[in-house]
Amino acid sequence: ASIFVISNTVNFTILARRDSIEIMRLVGATDSFIQAPFLLEGIIGGTLGGAIAAALLYLVHRWIRLRFPSLIFAPQTELAAWLMIPLGTILGGLGSRLAVRRVLKHLP
């Protein structure tokens, strides 16, 4: 779902900047030069999304532990929260890369 959301967001951004991309191609910009800002945007979005998800999971986990001390959690619960940040970064970059490659194939 994350790749789908990021891919569609980047897709709309690229389509909104279609004129700029066509001008860049006319003056000789390579595809990697055109792709770089969109990839960076996807990576930053994925990192921020992962960080927000990790923070919320951590806060909910702490709240539940304080509210219901008799519940026992798996010891990896906090580790899972911190793994969301690099996972969000990877998924953001992957979704962005897929969207950019797909859209640039169809633009003149």
mmCIF file of C-alpha atoms in Angstrom:
data_model
loop_
_atom_site.group_PDB
_atom_site.id
_atom_site.type_symbol
_atom_site.label_atom_id
_atom_site.label_comp_id
_atom_site.label_asym_id
_atom_site.label_seq_id
_atom_site.Cartn_x
_atom_site.Cartn_y
_atom_site.Cartn_z
ATOM 1 C CA ALA A 1 0.000 0.000 0.000
ATOM 2 C CA SER A 2 2.881 2.345 0.787
ATOM 3 C CA ILE A 3 4.503 1.812 -2.595
ATOM 4 C CA PHE A 4 1.144 2.398 -4.292
ATOM 5 C CA VAL A 5 0.482 5.668 -2.431
ATOM 6 C CA ILE A 6 3.978 7.036 -2.985
ATOM 7 C CA SER A 7 3.975 5.921 -6.607
ATOM 8 C CA ASN A 8 0.708 7.721 -7.305
ATOM 9 C CA THR A 9 1.830 10.853 -5.455
ATOM 10 C CA VAL A 10 5.049 11.041 -7.449
ATOM 11 C CA ASN A 11 3.113 10.252 -10.615
ATOM 12 C CA PHE A 12 0.837 13.272 -10.060
ATOM 13 C CA THR A 13 3.837 15.470 -9.270
ATOM 14 C CA ILE A 14 5.570 14.439 -12.476
ATOM 15 C CA LEU A 15 2.460 15.028 -14.537
ATOM 16 C CA ALA A 16 2.057 18.465 -12.948
ATOM 17 C CA ARG A 17 5.639 19.298 -13.993
ATOM 18 C CA ARG A 18 5.329 17.795 -17.462
ATOM 19 C CA ASP A 19 6.200 21.055 -19.248
ATOM 20 C CA SER A 20 9.380 21.496 -17.210
ATOM 21 C CA ILE A 21 10.422 17.907 -17.889
ATOM 22 C CA GLU A 22 9.861 18.319 -21.631
ATOM 23 C CA ILE A 23 11.953 21.508 -21.634
ATOM 24 C CA MET A 24 14.705 19.741 -19.700
ATOM 25 C CA ARG A 25 14.717 16.950 -22.268
ATOM 26 C CA LEU A 26 14.886 19.475 -25.123
ATOM 27 C CA VAL A 27 17.999 21.079 -23.671
ATOM 28 C CA GLY A 28 19.652 17.667 -23.257
ATOM 29 C CA ALA A 29 19.054 16.639 -19.642
ATOM 30 C CA THR A 30 19.562 12.943 -19.019
ATOM 31 C CA ASP A 31 16.840 10.794 -17.505
ATOM 32 C CA SER A 32 18.836 10.362 -14.297
ATOM 33 C CA PHE A 33 19.133 14.145 -13.951
ATOM 34 C CA ILE A 34 15.360 14.470 -14.337
ATOM 35 C CA GLN A 35 14.656 11.561 -11.960
ATOM 36 C CA ALA A 36 16.866 12.740 -9.082
ATOM 37 C CA PRO A 37 14.506 15.326 -7.502
ATOM 38 C CA PHE A 38 11.541 12.954 -7.703
ATOM 39 C CA LEU A 39 13.517 10.115 -6.127
ATOM 40 C CA LEU A 40 14.668 12.426 -3.355
ATOM 41 C CA GLU A 41 11.070 13.517 -2.761
ATOM 42 C CA GLY A 42 9.931 9.888 -2.468
ATOM 43 C CA ILE A 43 12.766 9.004 -0.096
ATOM 44 C CA ILE A 44 12.073 11.994 2.148
ATOM 45 C CA GLY A 45 8.338 11.256 2.156
ATOM 46 C CA GLY A 46 8.945 7.610 3.021
ATOM 47 C CA THR A 47 11.379 8.511 5.796
ATOM 48 C CA LEU A 48 8.980 11.025 7.340
ATOM 49 C CA GLY A 49 6.097 8.560 7.068
ATOM 50 C CA GLY A 50 8.165 5.831 8.719
ATOM 51 C CA ALA A 51 9.268 8.197 11.489
ATOM 52 C CA ILE A 52 5.695 9.299 12.209
ATOM 53 C CA ALA A 53 4.495 5.687 12.214
ATOM 54 C CA ALA A 54 7.350 4.649 14.519
ATOM 55 C CA ALA A 55 6.646 7.499 16.932
ATOM 56 C CA LEU A 56 2.926 6.700 17.056
ATOM 57 C CA LEU A 57 3.571 2.990 17.551
ATOM 58 C CA TYR A 58 6.054 3.732 20.317
ATOM 59 C CA LEU A 59 3.665 6.125 22.094
ATOM 60 C CA VAL A 60 0.723 3.715 21.841
ATOM 61 C CA HIS A 61 2.922 0.871 23.059
ATOM 62 C CA ARG A 62 4.055 2.933 26.078
ATOM 63 C CA TRP A 63 0.503 4.024 26.838
ATOM 64 C CA ILE A 64 -0.794 0.451 26.746
ATOM 65 C CA ARG A 65 2.061 -0.749 28.971
ATOM 66 C CA LEU A 66 1.284 1.942 31.542
ATOM 67 C CA ARG A 67 -2.473 1.447 31.356
ATOM 68 C CA PHE A 68 -2.428 -2.375 31.389
ATOM 69 C CA PRO A 69 0.729 -3.504 33.202
ATOM 70 C CA SER A 70 -0.371 -7.149 33.245
ATOM 71 C CA LEU A 71 -0.092 -7.419 29.442
ATOM 72 C CA ILE A 72 3.080 -8.973 28.155
ATOM 73 C CA PHE A 73 4.531 -7.829 24.839
ATOM 74 C CA ALA A 74 7.064 -9.550 22.664
ATOM 75 C CA PRO A 75 10.543 -8.088 23.275
ATOM 76 C CA GLN A 76 10.833 -7.141 19.588
ATOM 77 C CA THR A 77 7.945 -4.638 19.740
ATOM 78 C CA GLU A 78 10.177 -1.595 20.215
ATOM 79 C CA LEU A 79 12.605 -2.883 17.590
ATOM 80 C CA ALA A 80 9.734 -3.122 15.110
ATOM 81 C CA ALA A 81 8.938 0.542 15.720
ATOM 82 C CA TRP A 82 12.498 1.598 14.915
ATOM 83 C CA LEU A 83 12.640 -0.580 11.800
ATOM 84 C CA MET A 84 9.762 1.416 10.321
ATOM 85 C CA ILE A 85 12.049 4.350 9.530
ATOM 86 C CA PRO A 86 14.486 2.537 7.210
ATOM 87 C CA LEU A 87 11.635 0.474 5.802
ATOM 88 C CA GLY A 88 9.724 3.681 5.007
ATOM 89 C CA THR A 89 12.819 5.098 3.322
ATOM 90 C CA ILE A 90 13.254 1.994 1.171
ATOM 91 C CA LEU A 91 9.575 1.829 0.226
ATOM 92 C CA GLY A 92 9.509 5.551 -0.544
ATOM 93 C CA GLY A 93 12.507 5.264 -2.835
ATOM 94 C CA LEU A 94 11.144 2.155 -4.530
ATOM 95 C CA GLY A 95 7.703 3.646 -5.127
ATOM 96 C CA SER A 96 9.220 6.846 -6.437
ATOM 97 C CA ARG A 97 11.589 5.009 -8.759
ATOM 98 C CA LEU A 98 8.794 2.889 -10.214
ATOM 99 C CA ALA A 99 6.606 5.937 -10.829
ATOM 100 C CA VAL A 100 9.372 8.011 -12.400
ATOM 101 C CA ARG A 101 10.496 5.258 -14.741
ATOM 102 C CA ARG A 102 6.933 4.488 -15.802
ATOM 103 C CA VAL A 103 5.990 8.113 -16.492
ATOM 104 C CA LEU A 104 9.251 9.060 -18.246
ATOM 105 C CA LYS A 105 8.743 6.209 -20.735
ATOM 106 C CA HIS A 106 5.475 7.751 -21.866
ATOM 107 C CA LEU A 107 6.563 11.385 -22.014
ATOM 108 C CA PRO A 108 8.035 12.637 -25.302
#
